[in-house]
Structure formats: structure tokens, C-alpha cells
Short mmCIF file of C-alpha atoms and ligand atoms in Angstrom, two decimals:
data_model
loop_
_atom_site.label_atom_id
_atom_site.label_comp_id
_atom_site.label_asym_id
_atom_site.label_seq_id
_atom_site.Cartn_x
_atom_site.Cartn_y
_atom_site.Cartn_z
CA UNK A 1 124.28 72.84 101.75
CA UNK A 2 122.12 76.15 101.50
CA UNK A 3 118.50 75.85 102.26
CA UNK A 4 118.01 78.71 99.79
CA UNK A 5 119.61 79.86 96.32
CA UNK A 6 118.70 82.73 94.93
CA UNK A 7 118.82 83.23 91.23
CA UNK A 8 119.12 87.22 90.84
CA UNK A 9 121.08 90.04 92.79
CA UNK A 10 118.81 92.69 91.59
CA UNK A 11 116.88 94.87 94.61
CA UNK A 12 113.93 91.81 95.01
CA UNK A 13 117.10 88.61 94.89
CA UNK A 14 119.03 90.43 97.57
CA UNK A 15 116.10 91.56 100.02
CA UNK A 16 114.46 87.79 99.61
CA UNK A 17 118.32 86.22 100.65
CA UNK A 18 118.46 89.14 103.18
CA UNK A 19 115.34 88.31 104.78
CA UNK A 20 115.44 84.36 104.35
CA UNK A 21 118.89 84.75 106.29
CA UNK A 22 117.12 86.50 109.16
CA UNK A 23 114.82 84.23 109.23
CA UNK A 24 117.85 81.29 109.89
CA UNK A 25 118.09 79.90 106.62
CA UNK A 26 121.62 78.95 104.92
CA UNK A 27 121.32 81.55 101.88
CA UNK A 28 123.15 81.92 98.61
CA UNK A 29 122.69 84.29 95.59
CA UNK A 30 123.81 83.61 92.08
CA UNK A 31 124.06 86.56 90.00
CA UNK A 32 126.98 87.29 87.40
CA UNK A 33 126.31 91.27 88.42
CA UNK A 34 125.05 91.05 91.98
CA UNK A 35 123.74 94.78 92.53
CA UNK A 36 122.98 95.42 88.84
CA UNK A 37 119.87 94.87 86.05
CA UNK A 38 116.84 96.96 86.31
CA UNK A 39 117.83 97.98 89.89
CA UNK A 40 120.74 99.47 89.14
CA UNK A 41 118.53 101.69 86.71
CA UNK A 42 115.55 102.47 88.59
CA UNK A 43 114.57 105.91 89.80
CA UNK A 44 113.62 104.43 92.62
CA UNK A 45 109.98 105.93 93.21
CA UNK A 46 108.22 104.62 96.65
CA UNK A 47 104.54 105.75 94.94
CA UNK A 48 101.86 103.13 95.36
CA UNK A 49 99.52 106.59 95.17
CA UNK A 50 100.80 108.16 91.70
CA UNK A 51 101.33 104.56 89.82
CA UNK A 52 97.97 103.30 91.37
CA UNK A 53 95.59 101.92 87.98
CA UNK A 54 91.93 101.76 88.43
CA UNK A 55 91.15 97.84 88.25
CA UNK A 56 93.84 96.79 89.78
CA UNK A 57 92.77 96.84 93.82
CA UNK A 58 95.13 93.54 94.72
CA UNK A 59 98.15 95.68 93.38
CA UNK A 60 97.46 98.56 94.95
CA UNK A 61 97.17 96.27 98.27
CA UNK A 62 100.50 94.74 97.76
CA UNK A 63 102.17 98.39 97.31
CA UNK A 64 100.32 99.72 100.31
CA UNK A 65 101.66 96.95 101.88
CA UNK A 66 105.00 97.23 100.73
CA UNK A 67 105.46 101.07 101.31
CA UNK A 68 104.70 100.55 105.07
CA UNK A 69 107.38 98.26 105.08
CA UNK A 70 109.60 100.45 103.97
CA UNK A 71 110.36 102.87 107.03
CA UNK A 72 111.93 99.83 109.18
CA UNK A 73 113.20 98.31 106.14
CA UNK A 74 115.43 101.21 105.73
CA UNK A 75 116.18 101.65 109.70
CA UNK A 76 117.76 97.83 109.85
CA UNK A 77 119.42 97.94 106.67
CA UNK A 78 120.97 101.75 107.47
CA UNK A 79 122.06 100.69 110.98
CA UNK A 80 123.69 97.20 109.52
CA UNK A 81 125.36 98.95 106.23
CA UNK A 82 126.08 101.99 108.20
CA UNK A 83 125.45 104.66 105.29
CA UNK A 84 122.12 106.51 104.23
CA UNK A 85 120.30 105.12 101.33
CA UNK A 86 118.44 108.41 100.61
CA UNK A 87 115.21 107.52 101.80
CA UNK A 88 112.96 110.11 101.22
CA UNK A 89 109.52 111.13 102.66
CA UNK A 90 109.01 113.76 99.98
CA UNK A 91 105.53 113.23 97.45
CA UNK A 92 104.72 113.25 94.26
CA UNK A 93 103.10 116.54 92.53
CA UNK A 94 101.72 115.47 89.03
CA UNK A 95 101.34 119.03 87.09
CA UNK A 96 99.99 120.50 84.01
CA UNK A 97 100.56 122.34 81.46
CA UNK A 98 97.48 122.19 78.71
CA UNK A 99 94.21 121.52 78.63
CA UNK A 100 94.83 118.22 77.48
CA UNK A 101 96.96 117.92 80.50
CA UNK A 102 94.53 118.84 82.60
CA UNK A 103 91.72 116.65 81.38
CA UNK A 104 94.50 113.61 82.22
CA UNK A 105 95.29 115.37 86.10
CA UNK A 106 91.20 115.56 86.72
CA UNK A 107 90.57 111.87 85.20
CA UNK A 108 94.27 110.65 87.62
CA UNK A 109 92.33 112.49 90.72
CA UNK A 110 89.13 111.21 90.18
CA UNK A 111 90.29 107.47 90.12
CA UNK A 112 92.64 108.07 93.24
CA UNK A 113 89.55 109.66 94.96
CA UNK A 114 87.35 106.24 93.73
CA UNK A 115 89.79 104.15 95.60
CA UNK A 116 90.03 106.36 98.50
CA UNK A 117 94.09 107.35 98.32
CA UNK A 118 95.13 110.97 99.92
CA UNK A 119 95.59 113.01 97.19
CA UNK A 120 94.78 117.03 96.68
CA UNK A 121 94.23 118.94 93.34
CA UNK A 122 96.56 122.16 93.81
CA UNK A 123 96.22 125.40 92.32
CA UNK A 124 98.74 126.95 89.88
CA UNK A 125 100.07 129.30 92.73
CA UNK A 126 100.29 126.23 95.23
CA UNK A 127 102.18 124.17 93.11
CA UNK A 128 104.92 127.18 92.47
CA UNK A 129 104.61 127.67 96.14
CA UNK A 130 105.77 123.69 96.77
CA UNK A 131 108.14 124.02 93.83
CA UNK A 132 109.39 127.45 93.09
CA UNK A 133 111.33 126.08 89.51
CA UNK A 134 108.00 125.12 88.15
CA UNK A 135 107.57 126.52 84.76
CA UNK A 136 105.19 129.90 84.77
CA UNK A 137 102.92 127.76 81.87
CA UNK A 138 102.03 125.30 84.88
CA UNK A 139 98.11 125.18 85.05
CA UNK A 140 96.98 123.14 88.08
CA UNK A 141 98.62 119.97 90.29
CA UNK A 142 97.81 117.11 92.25
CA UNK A 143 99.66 116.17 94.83
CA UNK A 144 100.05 112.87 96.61
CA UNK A 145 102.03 113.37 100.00
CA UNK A 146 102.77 109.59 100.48
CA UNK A 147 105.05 108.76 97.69
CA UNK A 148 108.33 108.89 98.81
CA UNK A 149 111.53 107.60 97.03
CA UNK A 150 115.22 106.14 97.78
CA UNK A 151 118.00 105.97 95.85
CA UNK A 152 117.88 102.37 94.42
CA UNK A 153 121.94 102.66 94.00
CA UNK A 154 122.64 102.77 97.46
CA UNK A 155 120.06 100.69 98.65
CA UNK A 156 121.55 97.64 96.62
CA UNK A 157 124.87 98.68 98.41
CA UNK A 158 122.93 98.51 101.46
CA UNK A 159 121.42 94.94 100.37
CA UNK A 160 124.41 93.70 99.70
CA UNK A 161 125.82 94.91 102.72
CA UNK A 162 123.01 93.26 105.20
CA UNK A 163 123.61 90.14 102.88
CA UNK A 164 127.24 89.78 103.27
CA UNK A 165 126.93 90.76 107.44
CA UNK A 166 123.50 87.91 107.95
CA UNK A 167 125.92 85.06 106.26
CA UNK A 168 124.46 85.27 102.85
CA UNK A 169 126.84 83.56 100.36
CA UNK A 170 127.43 85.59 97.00
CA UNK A 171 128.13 82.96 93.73
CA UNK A 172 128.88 85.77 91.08
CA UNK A 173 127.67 83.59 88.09
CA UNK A 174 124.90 82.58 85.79
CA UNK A 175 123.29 79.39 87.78
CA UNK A 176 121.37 76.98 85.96
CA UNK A 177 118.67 75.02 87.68
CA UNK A 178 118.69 71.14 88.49
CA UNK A 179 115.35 69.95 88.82
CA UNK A 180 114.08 66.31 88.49
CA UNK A 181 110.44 65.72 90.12
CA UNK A 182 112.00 68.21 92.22
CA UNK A 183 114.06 71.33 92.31
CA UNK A 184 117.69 69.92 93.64
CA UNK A 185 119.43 73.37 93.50
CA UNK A 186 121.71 74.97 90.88
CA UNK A 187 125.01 74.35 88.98
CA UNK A 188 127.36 76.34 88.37
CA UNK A 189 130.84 76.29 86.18
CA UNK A 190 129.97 72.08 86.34
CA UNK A 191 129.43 72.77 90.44
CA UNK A 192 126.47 70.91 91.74
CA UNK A 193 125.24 73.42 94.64
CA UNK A 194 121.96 71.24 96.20
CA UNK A 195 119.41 72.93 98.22
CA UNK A 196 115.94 72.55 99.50
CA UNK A 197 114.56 75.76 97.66
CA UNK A 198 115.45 77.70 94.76
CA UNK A 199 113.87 81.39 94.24
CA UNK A 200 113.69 82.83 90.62
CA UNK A 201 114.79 86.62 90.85
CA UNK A 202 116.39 86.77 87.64
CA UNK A 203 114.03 90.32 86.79
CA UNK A 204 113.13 90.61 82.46
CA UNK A 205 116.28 87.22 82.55
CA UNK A 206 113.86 85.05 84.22
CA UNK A 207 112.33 83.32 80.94
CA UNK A 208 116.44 83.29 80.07
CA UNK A 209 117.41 80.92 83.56
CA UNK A 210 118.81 77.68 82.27
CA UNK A 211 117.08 74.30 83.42
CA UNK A 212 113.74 76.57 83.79
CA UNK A 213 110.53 74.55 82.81
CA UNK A 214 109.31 75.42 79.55
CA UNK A 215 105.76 76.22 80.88
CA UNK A 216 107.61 78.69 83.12
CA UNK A 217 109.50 80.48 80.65
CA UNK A 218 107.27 82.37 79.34
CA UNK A 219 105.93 84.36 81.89
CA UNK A 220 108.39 87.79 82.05
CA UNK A 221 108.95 90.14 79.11
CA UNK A 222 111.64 92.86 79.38
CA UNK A 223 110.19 96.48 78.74
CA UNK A 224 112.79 98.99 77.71
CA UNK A 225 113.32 102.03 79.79
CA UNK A 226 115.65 104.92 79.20
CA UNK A 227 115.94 107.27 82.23
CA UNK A 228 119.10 110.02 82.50
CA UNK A 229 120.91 110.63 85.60
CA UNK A 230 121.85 115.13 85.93
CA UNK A 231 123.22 116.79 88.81
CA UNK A 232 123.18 119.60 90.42
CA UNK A 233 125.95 121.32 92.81
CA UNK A 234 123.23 122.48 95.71
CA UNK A 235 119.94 120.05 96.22
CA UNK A 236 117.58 123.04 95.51
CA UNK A 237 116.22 122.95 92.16
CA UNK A 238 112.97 120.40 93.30
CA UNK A 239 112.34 119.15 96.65
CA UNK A 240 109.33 116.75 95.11
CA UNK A 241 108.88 114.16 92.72
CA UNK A 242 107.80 115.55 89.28
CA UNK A 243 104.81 114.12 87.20
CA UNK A 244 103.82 115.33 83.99
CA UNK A 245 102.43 113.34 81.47
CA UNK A 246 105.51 111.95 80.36
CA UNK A 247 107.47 111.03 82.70
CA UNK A 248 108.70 111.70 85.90
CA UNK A 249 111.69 113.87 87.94
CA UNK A 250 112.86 112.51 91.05
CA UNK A 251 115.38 114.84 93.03
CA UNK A 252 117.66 113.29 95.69
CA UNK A 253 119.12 115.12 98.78
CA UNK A 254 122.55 115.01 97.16
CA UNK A 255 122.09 116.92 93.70
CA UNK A 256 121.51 113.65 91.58
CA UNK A 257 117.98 114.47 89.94
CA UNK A 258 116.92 111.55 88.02
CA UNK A 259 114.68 112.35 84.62
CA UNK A 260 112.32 109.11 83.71
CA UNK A 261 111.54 107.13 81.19
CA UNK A 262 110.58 105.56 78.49
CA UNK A 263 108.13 102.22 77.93
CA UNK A 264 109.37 100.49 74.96
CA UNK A 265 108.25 97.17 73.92
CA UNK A 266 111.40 95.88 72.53
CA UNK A 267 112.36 92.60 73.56
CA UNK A 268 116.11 92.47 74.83
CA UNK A 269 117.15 95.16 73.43
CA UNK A 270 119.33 98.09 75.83
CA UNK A 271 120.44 100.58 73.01
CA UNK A 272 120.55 103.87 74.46
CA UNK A 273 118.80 106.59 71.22
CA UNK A 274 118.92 110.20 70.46
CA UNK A 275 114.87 110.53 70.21
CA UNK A 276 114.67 108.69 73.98
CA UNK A 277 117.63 111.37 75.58
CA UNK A 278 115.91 114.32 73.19
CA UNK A 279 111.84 113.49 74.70
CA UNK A 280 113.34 112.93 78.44
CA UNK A 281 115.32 116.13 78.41
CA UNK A 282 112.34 118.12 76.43
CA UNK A 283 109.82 117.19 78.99
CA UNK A 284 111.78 117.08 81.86
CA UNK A 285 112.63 121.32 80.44
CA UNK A 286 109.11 121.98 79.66
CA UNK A 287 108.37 121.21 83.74
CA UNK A 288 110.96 122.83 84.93
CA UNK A 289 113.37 124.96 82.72
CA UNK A 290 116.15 125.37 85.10
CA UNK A 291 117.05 121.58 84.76
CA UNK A 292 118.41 122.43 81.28
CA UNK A 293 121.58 124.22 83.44
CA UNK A 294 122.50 120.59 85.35
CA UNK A 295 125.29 118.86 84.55
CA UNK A 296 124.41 116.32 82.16
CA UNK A 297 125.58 111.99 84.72
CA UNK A 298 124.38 109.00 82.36
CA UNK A 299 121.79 108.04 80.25
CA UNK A 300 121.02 104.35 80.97
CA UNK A 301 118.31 101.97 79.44
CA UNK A 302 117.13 98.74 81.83
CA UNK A 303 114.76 95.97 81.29
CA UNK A 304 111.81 96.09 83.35
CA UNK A 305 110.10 92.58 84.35
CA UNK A 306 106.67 92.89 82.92
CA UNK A 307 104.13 89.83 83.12
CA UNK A 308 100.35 89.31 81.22
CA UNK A 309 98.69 91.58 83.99
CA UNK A 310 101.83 93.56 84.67
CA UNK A 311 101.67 92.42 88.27
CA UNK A 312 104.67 90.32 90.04
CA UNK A 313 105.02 86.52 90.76
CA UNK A 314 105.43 85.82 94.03
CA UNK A 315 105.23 82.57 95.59
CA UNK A 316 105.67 78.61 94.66
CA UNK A 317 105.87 77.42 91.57
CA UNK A 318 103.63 73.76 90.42
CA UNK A 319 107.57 72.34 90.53
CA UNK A 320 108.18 71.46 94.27
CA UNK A 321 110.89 73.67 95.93
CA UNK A 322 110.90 75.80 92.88
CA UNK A 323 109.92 79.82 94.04
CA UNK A 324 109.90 82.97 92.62
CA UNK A 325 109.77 86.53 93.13
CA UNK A 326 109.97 88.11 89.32
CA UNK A 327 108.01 89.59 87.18
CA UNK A 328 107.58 93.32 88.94
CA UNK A 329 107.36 95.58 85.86
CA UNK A 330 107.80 99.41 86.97
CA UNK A 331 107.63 98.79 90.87
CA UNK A 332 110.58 96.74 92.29
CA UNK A 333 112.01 98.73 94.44
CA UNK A 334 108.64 99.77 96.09
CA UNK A 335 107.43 96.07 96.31
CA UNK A 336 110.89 95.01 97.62
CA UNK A 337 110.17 94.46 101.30
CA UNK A 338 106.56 92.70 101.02
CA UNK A 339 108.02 90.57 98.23
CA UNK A 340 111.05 89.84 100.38
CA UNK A 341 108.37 88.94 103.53
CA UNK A 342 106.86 87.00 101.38
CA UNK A 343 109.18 84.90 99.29
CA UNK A 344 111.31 84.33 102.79
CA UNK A 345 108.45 83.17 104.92
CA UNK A 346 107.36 80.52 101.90
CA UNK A 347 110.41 78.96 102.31
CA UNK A 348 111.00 78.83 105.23
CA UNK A 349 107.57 76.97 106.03
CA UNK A 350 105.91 80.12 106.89
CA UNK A 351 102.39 81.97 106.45
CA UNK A 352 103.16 84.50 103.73
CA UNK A 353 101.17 88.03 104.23
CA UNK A 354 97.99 88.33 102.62
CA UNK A 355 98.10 90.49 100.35
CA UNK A 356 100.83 88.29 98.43
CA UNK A 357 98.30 85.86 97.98
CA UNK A 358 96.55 87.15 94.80
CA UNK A 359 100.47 87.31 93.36
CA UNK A 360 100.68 83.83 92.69
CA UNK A 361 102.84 82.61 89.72
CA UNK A 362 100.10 79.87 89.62
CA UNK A 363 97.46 82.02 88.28
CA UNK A 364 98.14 81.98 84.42
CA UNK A 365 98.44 78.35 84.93
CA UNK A 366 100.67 75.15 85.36
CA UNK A 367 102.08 72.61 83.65
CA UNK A 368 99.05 71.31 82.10
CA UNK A 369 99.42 74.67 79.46
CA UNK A 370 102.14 72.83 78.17
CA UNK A 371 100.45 70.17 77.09
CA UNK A 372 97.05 71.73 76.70
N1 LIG B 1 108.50 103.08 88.17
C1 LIG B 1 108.79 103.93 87.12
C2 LIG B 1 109.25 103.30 85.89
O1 LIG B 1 109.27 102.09 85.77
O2 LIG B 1 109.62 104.02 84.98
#
């Protein structure tokens, strides 16, 4: 009998069943499409710095925390899967192009300067100096050297990977939850699988996961994204991530140069349209010209977990046994490892870290809303 199932194979399911394993738990992971969902679409930003929001201190905390994570996070799961997973140590330069634009850069600095992150306004010349393909209209730049990135496609190879090699059990189905005053574990195909603990990692599906409490349910929306995937034969064009006021580029060490994305509040719906692929392409040219000459990969849409206060859930559930680690809206991959440390240590009777603590999917209430 596992102590642990985890419902979701998505970057947060596999690094929580990854870690829990470590940690000596029996683990298992029920996904239909282990390695897939949002994930499999991110662009895979590290950048606590650039997606920091004034008001929102504890989330800024929990990516701080995350992001430091990240350099050993990457060493153990590189040495155990044996291939890169295009971890990169390159910043963010948000630039721009009109005044407009650079009333928004001057209002972005001056918040990231109120909470005290390293960030550096850049001339015109110094941002064409870090990025030679910048377009000439390019006005001024701030740059934030501590966002990195990773390629979220190999890192779930690399998850699954460090999964398969720590004893992690994959059950590629949809699980449905068995709970009575407890949580008993899952079934599957009319399989009873029992355990002590089950973790909800089931991304924008959670509200979807059969057998989950009704006050529970309604916790995670999905919020569309469409983000394209172009190429380039030599890794020159940008050595940085992008920011304009649009979107975002994020270049990888192997030519893929990932052009991001839209926010689209439209329940489940994944229909890829001509306006999304005509704005991503149009900014993405505006910033940098040359990136109308790549090849033209995939155009993908993916359902980002978003909550109330667009922060995660991590941590127990009012239904005893019954965890989860959802909910993490347009930073999962950063928010990974802490999530992971978090979710793992929980169930396996240990002290969490800190700055999970304000995460709790407690805080919009229990099961008294139901009957409230
Ligand atoms: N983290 C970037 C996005 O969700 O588009």
C-alpha cells in the first residue's frame, strides 16, 4: 500500500512524488498524461523578480524561496536523469518602446525598488549592447539579473526520470478519490488503491477530481494561455528573457525561443485562434524583428491553475489525509521545488518551510462554507 498518491503528473505532482520518495515514502502518481497539462506548455520562466506584484510580499517569499531551490534541484535531478534540462542563469530585460511603455517600465522599477529586488533601469544603448536584435525604436530597459529559466519539457522528462529511478509508481489514469471521515486513497478502473495520504496536483483539473468535496471544488479556475514555440538554427538571436508589455520571449541554448502568452478567462476552453498567434507574433516582431525569420514549432494553448488571490494551495486540506499542491496560476515551474519541500515534508509528518505557511488551502475556508 503507498503512503502517498498523487493525483497529477504535471511539473508540481511529479516533484511532490519525487521528493516524498526521497524522503522514504511508498509513492504513486495517477495521471492519464503523466508529463503533460500546463507544464508541458509553460515557458518555463524562473522570475520571482519580473512577475513580483506589489501587495503580494508572502508570494514573493515563496518564489524567493523557491528560486534558491532551484540550483540543487537541477544538480540531483541532472545527475539522476543524466541529460541537461536547460537551466539557465540568464535575466530578464523588460524594454520599451513608447512613452506609454515607459511610464509602465518606471511604475515596474519603482515597485521592485519598494520591495528591495535587484533590478537596474538600462539605457537604450545598454539594452542593444545586452541584446544586439533589439529593435532600433527601443527607448529604455530594466533589467533583473536573477530570473533565470529552464526548459519545462525536459525538466518533466527529468521528473519523471528521478520518479521512475526513487521507486515512484506511475498509474496512467484518471483516479477518483475515496474518502469517508477520512481520505482512504483512490480508485481506479474499479481498483481500490488505499493509502495514508492523497495530494491534489491535478493543476486548472483540480475542481474536475472525482470524489473531491464539494467545498473543495471550487477553488482552481483554468486561465487560457496561448504561447508559440520558433526556432532558430544557431542560439544567437537573444541571450535574455524578453519583456515588453505584452508578453514575454524566452530563448533556450538550443534555438527553441519560446514567444508568450495570452491571459484569457475562458473556462475549459484550449482552442488555439488566429488573433492569439497574430498579437504573439506582432509583439514578439515589434521587440525584436529578426524573430519574424525563425522557423515557425507549435502554437499551444494550456490551462493555468488560478485561485481567488492567484496564489497556490499548498498544504492539508480540513479532510484528514487529504493534501494539495494546486492552484499555481502563472508560476509552477518556479514554485516547483518549495512546493515539492513542502507538500513532501506534510506528509511525511514533517515541519513544512515557512514561507509555505501563508499558502494554506485553509484560508478561503472549510467545510462550514458549504453549509454557511
Ligand atoms: N509565467 C508566465 C505565464 O504564465 O504566462
Amino acid at each position: 500500500m503507498p503512503d502517498l498518491i498523487v493525483i497529477g503528473g504535471g511539473a508540481i505532482g511529479l516533484s511532490v512524488a519525487w521528493r516524498a520518495a526521497q524522503r522514504g515514502a511508498a509513492v504513486a502518481v495517477a495521471d492519464p498524461h503523466p508529463g503533460g497539462g500546463a507544464s508541458h506548455v509553460a515557458a518555463g520562466m524562473l522570475a520571482p523578480v519580473s512577475e513580483a506584484q506589489l501587495g503580494e510580499p508572502e508570494l514573493l517569499a515563496l518564489g524567493i524561496a523557491s528560486w534558491r531551490r532551484y540550483p540543487e534541484f537541477i544538480a540531483e535531478l541532472e545527475s539522476l536523469a543524466g541529460f541537461g534540462t536547460g537551466y539557465a542563469r540568464c535575466g530578464s530585460l523588460m524594454v520599451a518602446r513608447d512613452a506609454d511603455d515607459l511610464a509602465l517600465l518606471d511604475r515596474e522599477l519603482r515597485v521592485r525598488q519598494q520591495m528591495r529586488l535587484q533590478v537596474e533601469r538600462i539605457t537604450a544603448a545598454a539594452c542593444r549592447e545586452l541584446e544586439p536584435s533589439l529593435a532600433p525604436s527601443i527607448r529604455a530597459g530594466m533589467f533583473a539579473a536573477d530570473d533565470h529559466s529552464v526548459d519545462p519539457r525536459r525538466l518533466l522528462r527529468a521528473l519523471l526520470a528521478a520518479c521512475t529511478a526513487s521507486g515512484v509508481v506511475l498509474l496512467p489514469e484518471r483516479a477518483r478519490l475515496v474518502i469517508d471521515d477520512r481520505v482512504r486513497g483512490v480508485m481506479i478502473r474499479g481498483t481500490r488503491y488505499d493509502a495514508t495520504s492523497v495530494v491534489i496536483a491535478a493543476g486548472a483539473e483540480t475542481g474536475r477530481v472525482e470524489g473531491l468535496p464539494e467545498h473543495l471544488r471550487g477553488l482552481v479556475r483554468p486561465v487560457k494561455g496561448q504561447i508559440l514555440r520558433l526556432a532558430q538554427a544557431e542560439p544567437t538571436l537573444l541571450r535574455h528573457i524578453i519583456r515588453g508589455a505584452e508578453g514575454y520571449i524566452v530563448p533556450r541554448a538550443d534555438g527553441e525561443v519560446v514567444v508568450g502568452a495570452t491571459v484569457e478567462e475562458r473556462g475549459f476552453d484550449e482552442q488555439i485562434t488566429a488573433g492569439a498567434v497574430h498579437q504573439l507574433l506582432r509583439h514578439a516582431c515589434e521587440l525584436v524583428p529578426d524573430a519574424a525569420e525563425l522557423r515557425f514549432v507549435e502554437v499551444s494553448a494550456g490551462l493555468r491553475p488560478g485561485t481567488r488571490d492567484n496564489a497556490p494551495l499548498i498544504g492539508r486540506t480540513d479532510v484528514d489525509g487529504l493534501l494539495m499542491a494546486a492552484g499555481h496560476h502563472r508560476n509552477g515551474i518556479l514554485l516547483a521545488p518549495v512546493t515539492a519541500d513542502s507538500v513532501s515534508a506534510l506528509a511525511t509528518g514533517d515541519a513544512p518551510p515557512v514561507e509555505a505557511a501563508a499558502f494554506s488551502p485553509l484560508r478561503f475556508g472549510g467545510r462550514s462554507m458549504v453549509s454557511a
